[in-house]
XYZ file of C-alpha atoms in Angstrom:
598
model
C -0.955 4.778 20.036
C 1.228 6.368 17.296
C 1.874 5.176 13.889
C 5.359 4.008 13.590
C 6.295 6.958 11.371
C 4.505 9.929 10.036
C 5.201 9.805 6.445
C 5.600 13.421 6.167
C 8.282 13.272 8.736
C 10.340 11.084 6.355
C 9.822 13.444 3.482
C 12.963 13.546 1.438
C 15.234 16.551 1.059
C 13.536 17.529 -2.328
C 15.308 19.223 -5.311
C 14.692 22.964 -5.954
C 13.633 21.918 -9.400
C 10.996 19.519 -10.567
C 12.269 16.177 -11.672
C 10.833 13.770 -14.336
C 8.841 10.881 -12.870
C 10.700 7.600 -13.673
C 9.006 4.250 -14.459
C 8.928 2.507 -11.228
C 6.663 5.034 -9.694
C 4.461 5.874 -12.710
C 3.772 2.148 -13.293
C 2.979 1.476 -9.615
C -0.520 2.578 -9.840
C -3.029 3.873 -12.317
C -4.007 7.563 -11.478
C -7.724 8.488 -11.942
C -7.794 9.739 -15.494
C -7.270 13.450 -16.069
C -10.503 15.291 -16.956
C -8.949 18.459 -18.212
C -5.398 19.994 -19.095
C -5.502 21.621 -15.571
C -5.729 17.927 -14.098
C -2.885 16.784 -16.320
C -0.777 19.622 -15.354
C -1.341 18.916 -11.665
C -0.654 15.261 -11.995
C 2.790 16.295 -13.674
C 3.473 18.657 -10.583
C 2.412 15.977 -8.088
C 4.455 13.249 -9.854
C 7.625 15.525 -9.868
C 7.224 16.239 -6.178
C 7.007 12.519 -5.516
C 9.970 11.775 -7.659
C 12.212 14.571 -6.025
C 11.331 13.045 -2.678
C 12.116 9.750 -3.599
C 15.397 10.469 -5.492
C 16.727 12.793 -2.642
C 15.645 10.654 0.353
C 16.566 7.057 -0.395
C 15.358 6.122 3.016
C 11.837 7.475 2.323
C 12.084 5.693 -1.079
C 12.557 2.303 0.645
C 9.841 2.949 2.999
C 7.351 3.952 0.230
C 8.332 0.925 -1.746
C 10.625 2.481 -4.464
C 13.785 0.351 -4.236
C 15.971 2.192 -6.998
C 18.031 3.794 -4.139
C 18.268 0.998 -1.512
C 21.902 1.252 -1.439
C 22.111 4.987 -0.595
C 21.495 7.268 2.289
C 19.807 10.732 2.944
C 21.816 13.938 3.231
C 21.225 14.845 6.844
C 23.641 17.806 6.875
C 22.551 21.471 7.269
C 22.903 21.662 3.531
C 20.362 18.743 3.070
C 17.938 20.550 5.381
C 18.250 23.675 3.258
C 17.749 21.716 0.076
C 14.473 20.355 1.700
C 13.252 23.769 2.474
C 14.022 25.189 -0.798
C 12.426 22.318 -2.494
C 9.071 22.713 -0.584
C 9.116 26.414 -1.446
C 9.545 25.884 -5.046
C 6.828 23.357 -5.458
C 4.613 25.523 -3.268
C 5.293 28.479 -5.514
C 4.338 26.162 -8.606
C 1.192 24.959 -6.912
C 0.041 28.520 -6.060
C -0.053 29.285 -9.669
C -2.695 26.705 -10.215
C -6.354 27.844 -10.389
C -7.726 24.920 -8.221
C -11.307 25.676 -9.562
C -10.091 24.227 -12.834
C -9.261 20.901 -11.199
C -11.482 17.917 -10.779
C -12.614 17.141 -7.199
C -10.130 14.521 -6.628
C -7.266 16.842 -7.749
C -8.590 19.472 -5.628
C -8.392 17.344 -2.528
C -4.768 16.450 -3.407
C -3.766 20.012 -4.110
C -5.150 21.224 -0.583
C -3.290 18.348 1.073
C -0.113 19.090 -0.799
C -0.236 22.665 -0.067
C -0.646 22.129 3.689
C 2.290 19.803 3.631
C 4.650 22.052 1.669
C 3.823 25.020 3.598
C 4.308 23.126 6.894
C 7.817 22.066 5.532
C 8.832 25.751 4.994
C 7.374 26.731 8.322
C 9.249 23.888 10.150
C 12.555 24.665 8.667
C 12.431 28.523 9.005
C 10.518 28.871 12.230
C 10.266 25.602 14.254
C 13.843 24.508 13.406
C 13.514 21.270 14.927
C 16.427 19.928 12.729
C 18.744 22.111 15.027
C 17.591 20.773 18.289
C 15.428 17.515 18.231
C 17.653 14.511 17.698
C 14.759 12.217 17.670
C 13.779 13.109 14.028
C 17.247 11.879 13.022
C 16.974 8.625 15.056
C 13.944 7.705 13.071
C 15.631 8.172 9.842
C 18.825 6.418 10.732
C 17.120 3.387 12.098
C 14.746 3.085 9.234
C 17.748 3.106 6.898
C 18.462 -0.444 7.991
C 15.173 -1.679 9.191
C 13.453 -0.754 6.015
C 15.612 -3.373 4.204
C 15.538 -6.124 6.547
C 11.925 -5.960 7.768
C 10.043 -6.901 4.516
C 10.705 -9.380 1.771
C 10.358 -7.062 -1.097
C 13.418 -8.424 -2.853
C 15.652 -11.609 -2.480
C 17.615 -11.496 0.760
C 21.040 -11.279 -1.067
C 19.746 -8.181 -2.853
C 18.649 -6.657 0.431
C 21.781 -7.482 2.271
C 23.902 -5.954 -0.553
C 21.964 -2.687 -0.112
C 22.418 -2.841 3.628
C 26.279 -3.380 3.113
C 26.372 -0.188 1.088
C 24.292 1.770 3.609
C 26.155 0.637 6.727
C 29.391 1.655 4.913
C 28.017 5.188 4.983
C 27.174 5.376 8.683
C 30.374 7.350 9.735
C 29.352 10.097 7.293
C 25.715 9.943 8.020
C 25.981 10.271 11.897
C 28.700 12.828 11.492
C 26.080 14.858 9.538
C 23.680 14.490 12.533
C 26.246 15.693 14.814
C 26.983 18.597 12.442
C 23.259 19.535 12.394
C 22.379 19.483 15.996
C 23.191 22.275 18.500
C 23.551 20.636 21.829
C 22.648 24.098 23.621
C 19.408 24.152 21.965
C 18.640 20.412 22.571
C 16.156 19.734 25.323
C 17.611 17.360 28.088
C 14.711 14.937 27.856
C 15.082 14.564 24.043
C 19.018 13.900 24.472
C 18.231 11.319 27.222
C 15.651 9.638 25.159
C 17.810 9.373 22.091
C 20.684 8.151 24.179
C 18.645 4.944 25.086
C 17.506 4.563 21.490
C 20.862 4.897 19.728
C 22.121 1.794 21.400
C 19.312 -0.152 19.748
C 20.873 0.437 16.368
C 23.505 -2.107 17.038
C 20.648 -4.822 17.257
C 19.666 -4.040 13.671
C 23.224 -4.507 12.541
C 23.394 -7.969 14.291
C 19.983 -8.915 12.784
C 21.688 -8.259 9.300
C 24.784 -10.301 10.240
C 22.698 -13.159 11.447
C 21.623 -13.600 7.646
C 25.125 -13.539 6.270
C 24.762 -17.201 5.417
C 22.696 -16.214 2.424
C 25.555 -14.564 0.704
C 28.564 -15.799 -1.298
C 31.768 -15.777 0.735
C 33.080 -12.474 -0.770
C 29.804 -10.763 -0.223
C 29.787 -12.272 3.496
C 33.146 -10.572 4.055
C 31.848 -7.222 2.712
C 28.910 -7.380 4.921
C 30.817 -8.168 7.975
C 33.406 -5.280 7.268
C 30.499 -2.786 6.642
C 28.826 -4.000 9.987
C 32.132 -3.354 11.836
C 32.279 0.092 10.290
C 28.644 0.840 11.253
C 29.020 -0.478 14.905
C 32.200 1.751 15.379
C 30.194 4.696 13.873
C 27.249 3.935 16.279
C 29.721 3.641 19.252
C 31.230 6.973 18.239
C 27.703 8.624 18.009
C 26.760 7.052 21.407
C 29.837 8.584 22.961
C 29.114 12.008 21.573
C 25.488 11.690 22.836
C 26.583 10.758 26.295
C 29.408 13.188 26.705
C 28.321 16.079 24.667
C 24.626 16.125 23.898
C 23.367 15.072 27.165
C 25.836 16.926 29.161
C 25.273 20.366 27.247
C 21.582 19.959 26.559
C 19.955 23.020 27.889
C 17.125 23.704 25.429
C 13.477 24.429 26.145
C 11.305 21.522 25.297
C 7.887 23.676 25.705
C 6.790 25.111 22.360
C 4.882 28.012 23.729
C 1.584 29.448 22.514
C 2.692 30.760 19.118
C 4.685 27.828 17.827
C 2.204 25.258 19.303
C -0.508 26.877 17.559
C 1.107 27.081 14.295
C 2.366 23.506 14.306
C -1.117 22.318 15.484
C -2.774 23.965 12.551
C -0.479 22.204 10.178
C -0.823 18.792 12.021
C -4.694 18.875 12.036
C -5.309 20.841 8.829
C -8.394 22.093 10.522
C -9.770 25.432 11.523
C -10.189 24.147 15.189
C -8.335 26.257 17.561
C -6.472 25.165 20.789
C -8.973 26.840 22.914
C -11.901 24.998 21.163
C -10.189 21.661 21.401
C -9.466 22.081 25.048
C -13.073 23.028 25.843
C -14.531 20.086 23.797
C -12.037 17.725 25.488
C -12.993 18.852 29.045
C -16.625 18.482 28.253
C -15.944 15.037 26.863
C -14.059 14.030 29.921
C -16.853 14.784 32.285
C -19.245 12.883 30.036
C -17.150 9.697 29.737
C -16.543 9.467 33.318
C -20.310 9.831 33.920
C -20.886 6.866 31.630
C -18.081 4.945 33.351
C -19.809 5.503 36.729
C -23.019 4.152 35.326
C -21.209 0.897 34.356
C -19.459 0.879 37.740
C -22.939 1.027 39.397
C -23.797 -2.053 37.354
C -20.786 -4.250 37.876
C -20.501 -3.453 41.709
C -24.171 -3.964 42.273
C -24.663 -5.631 45.660
C -21.282 -4.631 46.982
C -21.304 -2.997 50.270
C -18.607 -0.397 49.454
C -17.798 1.759 47.666
C -21.286 3.524 47.690
C -22.895 4.282 44.304
C -25.751 6.576 44.672
C -27.602 7.772 41.558
C -26.078 11.182 42.090
C -22.569 10.866 43.510
C -20.153 13.389 44.811
C -16.956 13.673 42.890
C -15.166 11.553 45.577
C -17.791 8.775 45.297
C -17.478 8.680 41.485
C -13.967 8.437 41.683
C -13.979 5.642 44.152
C -16.599 3.690 42.340
C -14.814 3.857 38.929
C -11.647 2.890 40.610
C -13.166 -0.207 42.279
C -14.848 -1.268 38.999
C -11.591 -0.967 37.090
C -9.902 -3.370 39.510
C -12.159 -5.998 37.997
C -10.752 -5.031 34.632
C -7.267 -5.185 35.907
C -7.598 -8.577 37.568
C -7.745 -10.103 34.084
C -4.278 -9.665 32.821
C -1.394 -11.549 31.181
C 2.019 -12.062 32.415
C 5.399 -10.760 31.123
C 5.719 -14.261 29.482
C 2.236 -14.450 27.883
C 1.845 -10.857 26.831
C 2.522 -11.203 23.307
C 0.802 -14.468 22.801
C -2.367 -12.931 24.331
C -2.016 -10.091 21.979
C -1.678 -12.319 18.984
C -4.753 -14.255 20.053
C -6.791 -11.060 20.247
C -5.552 -9.824 16.827
C -6.687 -13.068 15.144
C -10.033 -12.942 17.051
C -10.594 -9.147 15.868
C -9.851 -10.105 12.233
C -12.316 -12.914 12.454
C -15.027 -10.768 14.065
C -14.755 -8.180 11.469
C -14.875 -10.742 8.715
C -18.031 -12.198 10.150
C -19.959 -8.951 10.917
C -21.211 -6.042 8.621
C -18.737 -3.519 9.851
C -16.419 -2.858 6.917
C -15.037 -4.976 4.024
C -11.805 -6.277 5.446
C -8.518 -6.180 3.466
C -6.731 -9.043 2.182
C -3.256 -7.649 2.795
C -1.310 -9.527 5.599
C -0.751 -8.394 9.149
C 1.927 -9.406 11.519
C 2.362 -8.899 15.373
C 6.096 -8.203 15.995
C 8.285 -7.047 18.747
C 9.045 -3.227 18.415
C 12.682 -2.862 17.406
C 15.025 -1.595 20.144
C 15.819 1.668 18.264
C 11.973 2.637 18.271
C 11.178 1.953 22.082
C 10.935 4.287 24.822
C 8.077 6.748 23.422
C 4.998 4.381 22.966
C 3.885 0.913 23.844
C 2.498 -0.031 20.362
C 2.864 1.148 16.916
C 1.372 0.410 13.414
C 3.968 0.146 10.620
C 2.138 -0.310 7.330
C 4.187 -0.965 4.165
C 4.561 1.878 1.644
C 1.999 2.436 -1.037
C 4.294 1.042 -3.610
C 4.939 -2.141 -1.515
C 1.261 -2.408 -0.562
C 0.851 -6.280 -0.788
C 3.651 -6.738 1.883
C 2.604 -7.148 5.551
C 1.606 -4.441 8.076
C 3.389 -4.820 11.497
C 1.499 -4.465 14.769
C 4.368 -3.698 16.994
C 4.367 -4.223 20.731
C 7.094 -3.429 23.081
C 8.004 -6.129 25.630
C 8.339 -5.196 29.218
C 11.842 -3.851 29.796
C 14.213 -6.255 31.578
C 15.489 -3.610 33.997
C 11.927 -2.856 35.249
C 11.237 -3.710 38.794
C 8.503 -6.252 39.543
C 6.253 -3.248 40.739
C 6.949 -1.358 37.381
C 6.014 -4.615 35.470
C 2.853 -5.132 37.546
C 1.743 -1.391 36.883
C 2.256 -1.847 33.122
C 0.219 -5.289 33.154
C -2.635 -3.811 35.107
C -2.790 -0.850 32.581
C -2.463 -3.345 29.453
C -4.774 -5.913 30.958
C -6.586 -8.393 28.807
C -9.639 -6.058 28.342
C -7.455 -3.181 27.396
C -5.256 -5.311 25.091
C -8.533 -5.999 23.346
C -9.060 -2.375 22.525
C -5.313 -1.680 21.792
C -5.346 -4.546 19.293
C -8.455 -3.174 17.577
C -6.715 0.232 17.441
C -3.441 -0.899 15.956
C -4.967 -4.008 13.995
C -8.511 -4.224 12.741
C -10.749 -2.417 12.133
C -8.010 0.210 13.183
C -4.872 1.176 11.609
C -3.940 -1.915 9.741
C -7.292 -2.171 8.092
C -7.670 1.569 7.349
C -4.232 1.969 5.969
C -4.366 -1.087 3.907
C -7.347 0.402 2.065
C -5.864 3.885 1.885
C -2.758 2.419 0.366
C -4.900 1.324 -2.573
C -6.037 4.812 -3.397
C -5.212 5.872 -7.099
C -3.396 8.952 -5.833
C -0.046 8.062 -4.352
C 0.241 11.535 -3.074
C -2.736 11.010 -0.868
C -1.400 7.838 0.358
C 1.738 9.172 1.625
C 0.384 12.597 2.859
C -2.128 10.978 5.230
C -4.017 13.128 7.717
C -2.937 12.327 11.331
C -6.386 13.277 12.540
C -8.232 11.015 10.218
C -5.919 8.094 10.787
C -5.588 8.279 14.601
C -9.311 9.333 14.780
C -10.493 6.337 12.831
C -8.564 3.939 15.078
C -10.245 5.426 18.199
C -13.640 5.432 16.487
C -13.000 1.685 15.307
C -12.689 0.872 19.049
C -16.269 2.120 19.647
C -17.546 0.429 16.554
C -16.392 -2.865 17.789
C -18.170 -2.432 21.212
C -21.188 -1.223 19.247
C -21.094 -4.259 17.055
C -21.136 -6.590 19.931
C -17.427 -7.709 20.175
C -16.861 -9.662 23.264
C -20.593 -9.883 23.593
C -20.949 -6.365 24.814
C -19.263 -7.453 28.163
C -19.522 -4.491 30.685
C -15.870 -4.845 31.572
C -15.062 -4.515 27.838
C -17.041 -1.350 27.638
C -15.546 0.046 30.734
C -11.996 -0.660 29.364
C -12.775 0.919 26.190
C -14.231 3.946 27.881
C -11.044 4.286 30.058
C -9.104 4.155 26.738
C -11.320 6.933 25.548
C -10.373 8.881 28.617
C -6.690 8.591 27.438
C -7.628 9.959 23.861
C -9.390 12.864 25.579
C -6.569 13.791 28.034
C -4.103 13.308 25.387
C -5.293 16.671 23.938
C -5.605 18.375 27.309
C -2.172 17.109 28.421
C -0.357 18.363 25.218
C -1.952 21.820 25.587
C -1.248 21.912 29.184
C 2.477 20.928 29.047
C 3.535 23.057 25.891
C 1.404 26.111 26.367
C 0.178 26.420 29.966
C 3.330 25.442 31.750
C 2.076 22.325 33.367
C 4.513 20.579 35.845
C 5.112 16.895 36.245
C 2.653 16.723 39.232
C -0.235 18.362 37.336
C 0.329 16.219 34.406
C 0.490 13.230 36.426
C -2.748 14.087 38.377
C -4.724 14.382 35.104
C -3.522 11.037 33.919
C -3.627 8.948 37.046
C -6.629 10.608 38.754
C -8.766 11.926 36.050
C -8.065 9.201 33.547
C -7.153 6.314 35.988
C -3.900 5.515 34.182
C -1.467 3.463 35.998
C 1.785 5.038 37.105
C 4.014 3.253 34.382
C 1.518 4.312 31.555
C 1.497 7.805 32.969
C 5.242 8.129 33.421
C 5.720 7.043 29.754
C 3.253 9.603 28.500
C 4.817 12.338 30.519
C 7.974 11.709 28.539
C 6.078 11.357 25.163
C 4.310 14.740 25.903
C 7.740 16.423 26.332
C 9.471 14.907 23.240
C 6.559 15.424 20.899
C 3.922 18.163 20.310
C 0.654 18.589 18.495
C 0.432 14.926 17.669
C -1.532 13.776 20.976
C -4.620 15.997 20.118
C -5.032 14.272 16.714
C -6.689 11.345 18.477
C -9.302 13.237 20.166
C -10.015 15.661 17.258
C -10.150 12.871 14.803
C -12.486 10.693 16.946
C -14.755 13.533 17.552
C -14.705 14.369 13.742
C -15.384 10.831 12.783
C -18.364 10.402 15.063
C -19.762 13.868 13.918
C -19.595 12.692 10.233
C -21.165 9.396 11.044
C -24.025 11.104 12.749
C -24.645 13.321 9.959
C -24.673 10.511 7.457
C -27.126 8.539 9.620
C -29.471 11.624 9.847
C -29.337 11.995 6.073
C -29.945 8.222 5.213
C -32.391 7.635 8.039
C -33.570 4.097 8.174
C -31.626 3.363 4.953
C -28.292 3.948 6.689
C -25.958 1.000 6.064
C -22.863 1.114 8.475
C -20.632 -1.156 6.291
C -21.455 0.765 3.028
C -20.810 3.905 4.925
C -17.395 2.818 6.257
C -16.459 1.473 2.789
C -17.321 4.761 1.179
C -15.430 6.735 3.735
C -12.283 4.636 3.688
C -12.301 4.676 0.020
C -11.357 8.326 0.053
C -7.952 7.471 1.275
C -6.928 9.317 4.513
C -7.542 13.059 3.871
C -8.819 15.355 6.740
C -12.161 14.271 7.965
C -13.654 17.578 6.903
C -12.476 16.871 3.373
C -13.996 13.489 3.559
C -17.227 15.081 4.387
C -17.107 17.379 1.398
C -16.505 14.440 -0.856
C -19.201 12.405 0.655
C -21.862 14.959 0.487
C -20.700 16.465 -2.758
C -19.729 20.038 -1.006
C -17.131 22.459 -2.358
C -13.668 21.167 -1.537
C -11.571 23.609 0.389
């Protein structure tokens, strides 16, 4: 499942010139002492880049934990996008002037990560141009403008409500900028339809703020209500534009094609792996995991008359046996009414298991299970929403979407079969602990704020998938074969994510072929597969990060085990690895084995 927001997606529209680092950021965390004048110069550049992003994207600043600009909004106009591009280009030029060989290893890592991010921003603006055709990138920013103020108690409620009042007053201009930036003729229909469903959810955020009006003095209450009325009117106007203009005129192509896809994938992974190599590895892994699932199916179906489970099955026999075994997994499931409570119990149990076993040192930062806000629903079932690195003591949110009220009983049943109690176990490990919550809480402590905000998607998503395997390995749920089977099915999803993304964006797959991969090869239920079909069309180059990162994490672990031999200590290994922050796994390997960084 995805992280709630890729922090790089929320990068501010930075200034063309470097800005001085102000006290709130510099005092937030002590950087590793500079070892040379080159280190000091790089620290100044990194600080200027961070400050530019914080100052020129107030929404990003709030999410990262700098609250100087909580009463302001971003510039989402075409001019704002151009400023972002020019800023990235300017900082990239300054960074290129550095001789990275003069930097300490920690700064070499940060310089490489920053270079990839800046180059990606320039490419995104000049070549991909998603700001002209993808309304979903705006939806995240607009919703986060309010959600970032109300979700976490980083300041007294009246202070946060005052900032929300100011931001809601700016919604007419903000949403007008969105309309001015988007070209409906270039917008894909699926993107327009998806944002049409999400935009209405913004009203629920306004109502959430209004429900807290009693914390304010009478005059401030009146201001809040007036601003809320302005915001609701602006949201309604924007919804009308989405419905009558954007959706009706949307005629863009959602498939990226090989050239755009390969370039975007390279920036997303920050890895030399090619699309062809990733697909070949995924297809091989798909066959291996299905074979392992068949072995478990033979075990749990032992003594049953049907289906047959011979030692060397045909393709049809393998399919039937795995499907029959999975029915045992699906039988243990929650109801729509108990789903959230079951997930909470599994989160509590996973936290207790990690604390009691030598897997990794658990964090002390809090985590809470909450319902996914309406404006974020419709793309994925679950999210992890960590606090920014400057608000790191605040809770991480494990967000789970409820079953939509307009679903038929058959659709709800399909969902609950997919997210049965055994699968919820793995999902909670993935989003909670020792997955995203644990890993990102530790990453947020890294001395380099830059590294905390520019995390590697393949490291983070790969770790969460790898963590699911580790819990099975460590005996979570007593190694129950149905837990192992459910985990392997989840792994099939990870593998087919990569194949699906390549297939739909480069190889021209239609819905039937995509659904066959998911429902037949990966045994996904119809509701899960239908949701993933939507996600594959509205996103690109993110779905492969799970498989690539999972594979890289296991490769690094096996290399560390081989080097350490009998002295290998899994907990010490994980603590060391997570202590690097969230750089690409290949960079973690360079740090772990004292290899040249690059």
